[in-house]
CSV table of C-alpha atoms in Angstrom, one decimal:
chain,number,residue,atom,x,y,z
P,147,SER,CA,85.7,151.9,107.4
P,148,GLU,CA,87.1,148.4,107.5
P,149,ALA,CA,89.5,149.4,110.3
P,150,THR,CA,86.5,150.6,112.4
P,151,LEU,CA,84.5,147.5,111.7
P,152,ALA,CA,87.5,145.3,112.6
P,153,LYS,CA,87.7,147.0,116.0
P,154,LEU,CA,84.0,146.5,116.6
P,155,ARG,CA,84.3,142.8,115.7
P,156,VAL,CA,87.2,142.3,118.1
P,157,LYS,CA,85.1,143.9,120.9
P,158,GLU,CA,82.0,141.7,120.1
P,159,MET,CA,84.1,138.6,120.0
P,160,ALA,CA,85.6,139.4,123.4
P,161,SER,CA,82.1,139.2,124.8
P,162,ILE,CA,81.9,135.5,124.2
P,163,ASP,CA,82.7,133.4,127.2
P,164,LYS,CA,85.8,131.3,126.4
P,165,LYS,CA,84.1,128.3,128.0
P,166,SER,CA,81.6,128.4,125.1
P,167,LEU,CA,84.3,127.8,122.5
P,168,ILE,CA,85.9,124.6,121.3
P,169,VAL,CA,89.6,125.3,120.9
P,170,PHE,CA,92.1,123.6,118.6
P,171,PRO,CA,95.5,125.2,119.7
P,172,ALA,CA,98.3,126.1,117.4
P,173,LYS,CA,101.2,123.7,117.3
P,174,GLY,CA,104.7,124.7,118.5
P,175,GLY,CA,104.0,127.3,121.2
P,176,LYS,CA,102.5,130.7,120.8
P,177,ALA,CA,99.9,131.2,118.2
P,178,LYS,CA,100.5,133.7,115.3
P,179,HIS,CA,96.7,134.2,115.0
P,180,THR,CA,93.6,133.1,116.7
P,181,LEU,CA,90.7,132.4,114.4
P,182,THR,CA,87.1,132.1,115.6
P,183,VAL,CA,84.9,130.1,113.3
P,184,PHE,CA,81.1,130.2,113.5
P,185,THR,CA,80.4,126.7,112.5
P,186,ASP,CA,77.5,124.3,112.0
P,187,PRO,CA,77.9,120.5,111.6
P,188,SER,CA,75.1,120.4,108.9
P,189,CYS,CA,77.1,122.9,106.7
P,190,PRO,CA,79.2,121.1,104.0
P,191,TYR,CA,81.6,124.0,103.8
P,192,CYS,CA,82.1,123.9,107.6
P,193,LYS,CA,83.0,120.3,107.2
P,194,ARG,CA,85.6,121.1,104.6
P,195,LEU,CA,87.0,123.8,106.8
P,196,HIS,CA,87.0,121.4,109.7
P,197,GLN,CA,89.3,119.1,107.7
P,198,GLU,CA,91.8,122.1,107.3
P,199,ILE,CA,92.2,122.5,111.1
P,200,PRO,CA,95.3,120.4,111.5
P,201,LYS,CA,97.0,122.4,108.7
P,202,LEU,CA,96.0,125.7,110.3
P,203,ASN,CA,97.3,124.5,113.7
P,204,GLU,CA,100.6,123.5,112.0
P,205,MET,CA,100.8,127.0,110.5
P,206,GLY,CA,100.5,128.6,113.9
P,207,VAL,CA,96.8,129.3,114.0
P,208,THR,CA,94.6,128.5,117.0
P,209,VAL,CA,91.1,127.8,115.9
P,210,GLN,CA,88.2,128.4,118.2
P,211,TYR,CA,84.8,127.1,117.2
P,212,ALA,CA,81.7,129.1,118.1
P,213,LEU,CA,78.9,126.7,117.5
P,214,TYR,CA,76.1,128.4,115.5
P,215,ALA,CA,72.8,126.8,114.4
P,216,ARG,CA,72.2,128.3,111.0
P,217,THR,CA,68.7,126.7,111.0
P,218,GLY,CA,67.7,128.4,114.3
P,219,THR,CA,66.7,127.3,117.7
P,220,GLY,CA,64.6,124.3,118.3
P,221,THR,CA,66.0,122.5,115.3
P,222,LEU,CA,68.0,119.3,115.0
P,223,THR,CA,71.2,121.3,114.6
P,224,SER,CA,70.5,123.3,117.7
P,225,ARG,CA,69.9,120.1,119.7
P,226,GLN,CA,73.2,118.7,118.3
P,227,LEU,CA,75.1,121.8,119.3
P,228,SER,CA,73.8,121.6,122.9
P,229,GLU,CA,74.7,117.9,123.0
P,230,ILE,CA,78.2,118.8,121.8
P,231,MET,CA,78.6,121.5,124.5
P,232,CYS,CA,77.4,119.1,127.2
P,233,SER,CA,79.6,116.2,126.1
P,234,PRO,CA,82.6,115.1,128.2
P,235,ASP,CA,84.5,115.0,124.8
P,236,LYS,CA,83.3,118.0,122.8
P,237,LYS,CA,85.7,117.4,119.9
P,238,LEU,CA,84.7,113.7,119.5
P,239,THR,CA,81.0,114.5,119.6
P,240,MET,CA,81.4,117.4,117.1
P,241,ASP,CA,83.3,115.1,114.8
P,242,HIS,CA,80.4,112.6,115.0
P,243,PHE,CA,77.9,115.2,113.9
P,244,PHE,CA,80.2,116.5,111.1
P,245,GLN,CA,80.4,112.9,109.8
P,246,SER,CA,76.6,112.3,110.3
P,247,PRO,CA,74.8,115.7,110.1
P,248,MET,CA,71.4,114.1,110.2
P,249,ALA,CA,72.1,112.0,113.3
P,250,GLN,CA,69.3,112.4,115.8
P,251,SER,CA,69.8,114.3,119.0
P,252,ASN,CA,67.6,115.0,121.9
P,253,GLY,CA,69.9,117.9,122.9
P,254,ALA,CA,71.2,118.4,126.4
P,255,LYS,CA,71.1,121.0,129.1
P,256,CYS,CA,74.2,122.1,131.0
P,257,GLN,CA,75.9,125.3,131.9
P,258,ALA,CA,78.3,125.1,128.9
P,259,ALA,CA,75.3,125.0,126.5
P,260,GLU,CA,74.0,128.3,127.9
P,261,GLY,CA,76.8,130.1,125.9
P,262,LEU,CA,75.2,129.1,122.6
P,263,ASP,CA,72.6,131.9,123.0
P,264,ARG,CA,75.4,134.5,123.4
P,265,ILE,CA,77.1,133.2,120.3
P,266,ALA,CA,73.8,133.4,118.4
P,267,ARG,CA,73.5,137.1,119.3
P,268,VAL,CA,77.1,138.0,118.5
P,269,GLY,CA,77.1,136.3,115.1
P,270,PRO,CA,75.1,138.9,113.3
P,271,ARG,CA,76.9,141.7,115.0
P,272,VAL,CA,80.2,140.5,113.4
P,273,GLY,CA,78.6,140.2,109.9
P,274,LEU,CA,77.6,136.5,110.0
P,275,LYS,CA,75.1,135.7,107.3
P,276,GLY,CA,75.9,132.0,107.0
P,277,THR,CA,78.5,129.4,108.0
P,278,PRO,CA,81.3,129.1,108.1
P,279,HIS,CA,82.0,132.7,109.2
P,280,LEU,CA,85.6,133.5,110.2
P,281,VAL,CA,86.7,136.2,112.6
P,282,GLY,CA,90.4,136.7,113.3
P,283,ASP,CA,91.8,138.2,116.5
P,284,ASN,CA,92.8,141.2,114.5
P,285,GLY,CA,89.1,141.8,113.4
P,286,TYR,CA,89.5,140.1,110.0
P,287,SER,CA,86.2,138.7,108.8
P,288,ASN,CA,85.3,136.4,106.0
P,289,ALA,CA,82.2,134.4,105.1
P,290,GLY,CA,82.8,130.9,103.5
P,291,PHE,CA,85.4,128.3,103.1
P,292,MET,CA,89.1,129.0,102.4
P,293,PRO,CA,91.9,126.5,102.2
P,294,ALA,CA,94.4,126.8,105.1
P,295,GLU,CA,97.2,128.5,103.1
P,296,GLU,CA,94.9,131.2,101.6
P,297,LEU,CA,93.3,131.8,105.0
P,298,VAL,CA,96.7,132.3,106.8
P,299,ARG,CA,97.7,134.7,104.0
P,300,ALA,CA,94.5,136.7,104.5
P,301,LEU,CA,95.0,136.8,108.3
P,302,ASN,CA,98.6,138.0,107.7
P,303,ASP,CA,97.5,140.7,105.2
P,304,ALA,CA,94.9,142.0,107.6
P,305,SER,CA,97.4,142.4,110.5
C-alpha cells in the first residue's frame, strides 16, 4: 500500500548522510515539512523547481537537495556534482551549473563528494526514475516539477 511504501521511503531517506545534502531552510523558524529533491543541473524541470525554492522556504518547507546524475557516473553531470559538493560555496556552484548546464568540469575529490554514491543507490529505492524526484519527510513521493503552492498542498494532504 502507499502507507507501507511511504514508511520504506522515510527509512531509505534516513540512510543518506545529512552532509551529502544541500539545504535551503524554511523561513520563520520550524519547518512544516522537509522535502528532499533528487536534482540534476542538466535537467530543465529541476531548474524550474530550483526557481521555486524561495517560495517553498517562505511557505515553511525546508528543501534538501540530493544531487543525482541522471546521465550516470563518469559523465559531465557527475563531474559537476562532485565539483559542487567539494566547493566552499555549494549553493553558488550549483547555481552556476543550473545556469550553464553544459559548463565544463573536471570534477573534484573530497569527503563530501563520497555521499553522491549513496544518493545514487537510494534514488531507485524511493521510486526515482528521473529528475526532479521529490520525497517528503512523511514519505510522500512525486516525480516531476510542481509549482510551490501545489507541492505544499500535496505535502499537507499526504500528512
